Amino acid sequence: MKIGILAIQGDFEAHRKRLEELGAETVLVKTAADLENLDGLVLPGGESTTHMKLLTEEGLFDRIVERARTGMAVFGTCAGAILLAKEVKNPAQPSLALLDITVVRNAYGRQLESCVTKQTADLTGRPLEMVFIRAPVIERVGSDVQVLARRDGQPVLVRQGRILAATFHPELSSDPAVHEYFLKMVRDGR
Amino acid sequence: MAEELNFSTDPQWRVKVGLAEMLKGGVIMDVTNVEQAVIAEKAGACAVMALERVPADIRKEGGVARMASPKIIRDIMKAVTIPVMAKARIGHFAEAQVLEALEVDFIDESEVLTPADEEHHIWKHSFRVPFVCGARNLGEALRRISEGAAMIRTKGEAGSGNIVEAVRHMRAIVGEMRKLTTLGQEELVAAAKQMGAPLDLVAWVARNGKLPVPNFSAGGIATPADAALVVQLGAEAVFVGSGIFKSTDPEQRARAIVKATTHANDPKVVLEASEELGEAMKGLDVRQLEEKDLLQTRGW
């Protein structure tokens, strides 16, 4: 099973480390050619404005949308969730629009509001550690979107078909549950 | 010895280093007003450093360089959505408190400003906002981390437009880390003594072959190839100070340096980024500078 990690900016190494610990083969994706033959793609944390700009310049944008529509599983964390959202606010910005949610950028506030919290998640049925860094908030979820975890009632981990998004950073947590779930999702869909 | 540092499981420490992790692979640009901040963000900067004067001007104009006025910083924070950093003088914890009250995302305890304390750096663990500090070698980097720095950058020689010192410092840090990985336990104690760094951190680096926080480069980056050079030498992201807004083509140069940082290992892309650029900042021969004019010797 081959998982690509978008490596144009952000914490892609943390994702790579976690995925390799779980036995996946990983590829760092910097150009459209790197997307070939992938079973899944991770969009890491980082700055969504930087990611959008480089995705467009490298021709990755259209290719990711195409591959996702033909079955490649995609998992976005924080900035990655912003890239996947159908609608982005604060401010409005273009996105891949693969997931029927509305996200509000930096909605908790600045870095001083970043935190680590533990909340019971539907995904695991037990407390799941969540690391939030200048995180966005999911303001709206479409009717086909399944909520897998919440923070104080608000959705923070959601899935629609082959697309998974977290507003927190499972790659910075010692709990591998979310990445395990993604790998299972990739396997089940092959 | 325990696998983790005594502070590494602290949630506050984790979100500080977490933000530093998010900036990896990116370019942090010095800006002095809203217009420059917007140019930087559009060019793909992953963060901006809000300042009153860029290092090249601080060098030229002399006088005491202090924390920027809150108004400049606040205006920049309102104008962009990416993280905003600001500089405090070395040891000036009250300036840092003001910056924290202002809710900046990162504080640079910086040798570019005139030091406020020649013996002590800020005790950064007592802040909720993360800090980045400059270092010229591994011992200095580990001393700053022990005080609570969540990110290290090379000092280089700020405002010089000359990459030579940033290269020297990156090579020193990476080379010393590599050497530590070959030492036995009893040799680590001697190494810790020699480099003036806490043993637990020295031992952590020896086990892991890297710093426990992201390791960035700063101090003299002026071209896309400069960025590609320091990234290939081990920098996980780059700070560009005077290099962008002291050139003749800030917008283009900012975009080019972002591209070269992402594709540092692909010379064809770095070539592409280098084409059609105007003139880089003029720069200084660091060897012609007198000891008193060096910024990198501030702090220890």
XYZ file of N, CA, C and O in Angstrom, chain A residues 7-14 30-31 44-47 49-51 53-54 57-58 78 90-91 93 105-106 110-116 129 131-134 169 171-174, chain B residues 11 14-16 18-19 21-27 41-47 77-78 80-84 100 102-106 128-130 255 258-259 261-263 266 269:
352
model
N 4.334 17.270 0.148
C 5.551 17.723 0.856
C 6.051 19.050 0.301
O 7.226 19.225 0.047
N 5.108 19.983 0.101
C 5.561 21.281 -0.386
C 5.811 22.254 0.763
O 6.561 23.189 0.623
N 5.206 21.995 1.901
C 5.438 22.811 3.101
C 4.629 22.178 4.225
O 3.584 21.604 3.979
N 5.133 22.292 5.462
C 4.363 21.827 6.607
C 4.961 20.610 7.294
O 6.129 20.274 7.094
N 4.122 19.928 8.121
C 4.668 18.852 8.963
C 4.557 17.478 8.292
O 4.135 16.501 8.899
N 4.957 17.413 7.023
C 4.845 16.154 6.283
C 5.724 15.045 6.859
O 5.374 13.880 6.787
N 6.860 15.406 7.455
C 7.737 14.367 8.033
C 7.054 13.648 9.201
O 7.260 12.461 9.405
N 6.255 14.369 9.976
C 5.556 13.743 11.105
C 4.561 12.696 10.593
O 4.423 11.614 11.172
N 5.846 16.184 -4.397
C 6.166 17.586 -4.682
C 5.698 18.024 -6.072
O 5.591 19.212 -6.348
N 5.487 17.052 -6.965
C 5.038 17.392 -8.315
C 3.883 16.461 -8.704
O 3.655 15.436 -8.054
N -0.864 17.456 4.702
C -0.438 17.676 6.087
C -0.855 19.047 6.617
O -1.471 19.837 5.896
N -0.454 19.318 7.867
C -0.621 20.650 8.426
C 0.418 21.585 7.837
O 1.383 21.149 7.206
N 0.242 22.862 8.060
C 1.133 23.883 7.508
C 0.297 25.115 7.261
O -0.703 25.328 7.951
N 0.679 25.909 6.280
C -0.114 27.097 5.974
C -0.904 26.870 4.690
O -0.319 26.665 3.621
N -2.543 28.841 2.770
C -2.321 29.804 1.674
C -1.071 29.417 0.880
O -1.059 29.469 -0.351
N -0.021 29.008 1.595
C 1.221 28.563 0.940
C 0.934 27.312 0.106
O 1.377 27.200 -1.038
N 0.182 26.367 0.702
C -0.110 25.110 0.003
C -0.896 25.372 -1.283
O -0.578 24.831 -2.336
N -1.069 27.994 -3.136
C -0.278 28.661 -4.153
C 0.629 27.656 -4.869
O 0.676 27.608 -6.100
N 1.314 26.835 -4.094
C 2.251 25.890 -4.707
C 1.519 24.760 -5.438
O 1.975 24.285 -6.467
N 0.640 26.184 -8.807
C 1.833 26.354 -9.649
C 2.363 25.034 -10.191
O 2.863 24.972 -11.310
N 2.289 23.990 -9.372
C 2.897 22.718 -9.763
C 1.953 21.842 -10.579
O 2.283 20.703 -10.897
N -5.734 19.714 9.515
C -5.645 21.165 9.749
C -5.616 21.926 8.423
O -6.657 22.062 7.793
N -13.098 33.229 6.334
C -12.150 33.962 7.199
C -10.707 33.825 6.738
O -9.876 33.377 7.519
N -10.294 34.267 5.594
C -11.146 34.777 4.529
C -11.543 33.653 3.579
O -11.019 32.549 3.682
N -11.309 31.474 0.444
C -10.182 31.165 -0.439
C -10.494 29.924 -1.255
O -11.333 29.116 -0.869
N -11.262 29.503 9.003
C -9.834 29.475 9.356
C -9.565 30.197 10.675
O -10.227 31.178 11.003
N -8.549 29.712 11.388
C -8.090 30.333 12.641
C -9.256 30.696 13.576
O -9.232 31.736 14.236
N -5.521 32.882 17.824
C -4.124 32.780 17.403
C -3.420 31.651 18.157
O -4.065 30.845 18.830
N -2.074 31.636 18.096
C -1.310 30.542 18.703
C -1.632 30.329 20.185
O -1.617 29.211 20.673
N -1.916 31.425 20.915
C -2.175 31.272 22.352
C -3.384 30.371 22.622
O -3.532 29.845 23.721
N -4.262 30.188 21.637
C -5.421 29.296 21.813
C -5.125 27.855 21.383
O -5.996 26.991 21.471
N -3.922 27.597 20.889
C -3.559 26.220 20.535
C -3.549 25.371 21.802
O -3.202 25.869 22.877
N -3.949 24.090 21.688
C -4.017 23.270 22.901
C -4.004 21.782 22.595
O -4.171 21.374 21.450
N -3.779 20.992 23.654
C -3.923 19.541 23.561
C -5.119 19.167 24.430
O -5.206 19.598 25.579
N -6.671 11.669 22.043
C -5.893 12.902 22.231
C -5.922 13.717 20.940
O -5.708 13.185 19.855
N -4.434 17.341 19.144
C -3.527 18.491 19.225
C -4.018 19.547 18.240
O -4.009 19.320 17.026
N -4.475 20.674 18.764
C -4.978 21.754 17.909
C -3.948 22.874 17.834
O -3.505 23.384 18.860
N -3.540 23.258 16.619
C -2.593 24.358 16.424
C -3.227 25.381 15.482
O -3.416 25.091 14.302
N -3.558 26.552 15.995
C -4.190 27.596 15.155
C -5.230 26.951 14.227
O -5.243 27.165 13.019
N -4.229 17.598 14.787
C -3.033 16.974 14.219
C -2.773 15.589 14.802
O -1.958 15.457 15.714
N -0.994 13.422 13.654
C 0.418 13.109 13.420
C 1.307 13.610 14.551
O 2.465 13.202 14.664
N 0.803 14.510 15.392
C 1.599 15.005 16.519
C 1.174 14.352 17.824
O 1.639 14.722 18.896
N 0.282 13.374 17.760
C -0.190 12.684 18.955
C 0.487 11.319 19.049
O 0.907 10.756 18.035
N 0.588 10.804 20.265
C 1.170 9.462 20.390
C 0.140 8.388 20.034
O 0.470 7.230 19.854
N 1.906 19.694 27.651
C 1.047 20.111 26.532
C 1.441 21.474 25.961
O 1.403 21.682 24.758
N 4.345 21.073 23.769
C 3.981 20.361 22.539
C 3.310 21.278 21.522
O 3.555 21.160 20.323
N 2.455 22.197 21.977
C 1.825 23.077 20.982
C 2.806 24.152 20.489
O 2.683 24.641 19.373
N 3.788 24.480 21.327
C 4.824 25.422 20.856
C 5.639 24.774 19.735
O 5.808 25.347 18.655
N 4.767 22.270 18.108
C 3.803 21.938 17.057
C 3.700 23.051 16.022
O 3.709 22.797 14.818
N 3.633 24.300 16.473
C 3.549 25.400 15.505
C 4.842 25.479 14.688
O 4.808 25.686 13.476
N 6.669 23.029 13.895
C 6.582 21.923 12.922
C 5.791 22.358 11.679
O 6.124 21.976 10.556
N 4.734 23.136 11.901
C 3.877 23.556 10.789
C 4.606 24.495 9.823
O 4.187 24.678 8.695
N 5.666 25.136 10.304
C 6.377 26.107 9.465
C 7.472 25.458 8.630
O 8.080 26.100 7.767
N 7.714 24.168 8.889
C 8.790 23.473 8.165
C 8.576 23.533 6.649
O 7.452 23.506 6.175
N 9.704 23.577 5.959
C 9.643 23.571 4.495
C 9.210 24.907 3.923
O 8.994 25.028 2.725
N 9.079 25.909 4.789
C 8.558 27.193 4.333
C 9.566 28.327 4.461
O 10.712 28.123 4.835
N 9.089 29.521 4.119
C 9.920 30.722 4.187
C 9.229 31.747 5.084
O 8.048 32.047 4.898
N 2.680 37.242 2.012
C 1.659 36.189 2.107
C 1.273 35.684 0.716
O 1.170 34.477 0.479
N 1.088 36.622 -0.211
C 0.705 36.230 -1.582
C 1.804 35.443 -2.261
O 1.546 34.598 -3.117
N 3.047 35.730 -1.888
C 4.186 35.034 -2.506
C 4.352 33.627 -1.946
O 5.161 32.849 -2.439
N 3.609 33.306 -0.865
C 3.679 31.953 -0.318
C 4.461 31.836 0.985
O 4.792 30.728 1.410
N 4.749 32.968 1.640
C 5.429 32.900 2.946
C 4.571 32.092 3.915
O 3.343 32.183 3.873
N 5.208 31.274 4.781
C 4.426 30.510 5.757
C 4.263 31.295 7.054
O 3.513 30.886 7.934
N 4.979 32.422 7.175
C 4.838 33.315 8.333
C 5.576 34.606 7.994
O 6.381 34.626 7.063
N -0.722 41.954 11.924
C -1.523 40.806 12.371
C -2.925 40.851 11.770
O -3.522 39.814 11.459
N -3.447 42.061 11.604
C -4.803 42.191 11.030
C -4.797 41.947 9.532
O -5.811 41.556 8.957
N -2.840 39.892 7.580
C -2.549 38.574 7.013
C -3.129 37.457 7.879
O -3.403 37.657 9.066
N -3.312 36.267 7.261
C -3.879 35.134 8.008
C -2.791 34.162 8.462
O -3.051 33.249 9.237
N -1.562 34.329 7.958
C -0.472 33.439 8.362
C 0.085 33.899 9.722
O -0.190 35.020 10.145
N 0.852 33.025 10.407
C 1.378 33.420 11.714
C 2.274 34.667 11.627
O 2.970 34.861 10.633
N 2.201 35.489 12.662
C 3.030 36.704 12.729
C 3.994 36.567 13.901
O 3.592 36.283 15.029
N 3.627 38.966 24.036
C 2.667 37.906 24.366
C 1.282 38.501 24.593
O 0.273 37.965 24.131
N 0.162 41.066 23.236
C -0.301 41.447 21.898
C -0.782 40.223 21.115
O -1.415 40.349 20.068
N -0.471 39.023 21.632
C -0.859 37.740 21.028
C -0.175 37.454 19.699
O -0.771 36.886 18.778
N 1.105 37.845 19.579
C 1.851 37.405 18.393
C 1.963 35.880 18.470
O 1.778 35.277 19.533
N 2.262 35.240 17.351
C 2.282 33.775 17.314
C 3.633 33.187 17.695
O 3.729 32.016 18.090
N 4.703 33.964 17.548
C 6.050 33.481 17.852
C 6.892 34.692 18.225
O 6.694 35.768 17.654
N 3.659 31.429 27.360
C 2.783 30.529 26.600
C 3.027 30.634 25.112
O 2.706 29.745 24.335
N 3.582 31.764 24.697
C 3.885 31.936 23.282
C 5.252 31.281 23.011
O 6.139 31.320 23.862
N 5.395 30.611 21.855
C 6.682 29.960 21.556
C 7.773 30.967 21.162
O 7.465 32.058 20.672
N 8.611 35.040 -4.262
C 8.045 33.820 -4.865
C 9.145 32.823 -5.225
O 9.010 31.622 -5.015
N 10.531 31.033 -2.162
C 9.568 30.018 -1.685
C 9.695 28.750 -2.537
O 9.777 27.628 -2.017
N 9.738 28.943 -3.838
C 9.816 27.807 -4.756
C 11.113 27.022 -4.552
O 11.128 25.792 -4.513
N 12.906 26.851 -1.913
C 12.937 26.179 -0.606
C 12.192 24.840 -0.696
O 12.670 23.814 -0.210
N 11.016 24.849 -1.337
C 10.245 23.613 -1.496
C 11.002 22.587 -2.337
O 11.002 21.395 -2.037
N 11.664 23.072 -3.402
C 12.316 22.166 -4.349
C 13.833 22.259 -4.256
O 14.529 22.157 -5.271
N 16.015 19.943 -6.219
C 15.800 19.823 -7.663
C 16.402 21.048 -8.377
O 15.739 22.079 -8.517
N 14.414 23.197 -10.890
C 13.412 24.127 -10.355
C 14.101 25.350 -9.744
O 13.628 26.481 -9.885
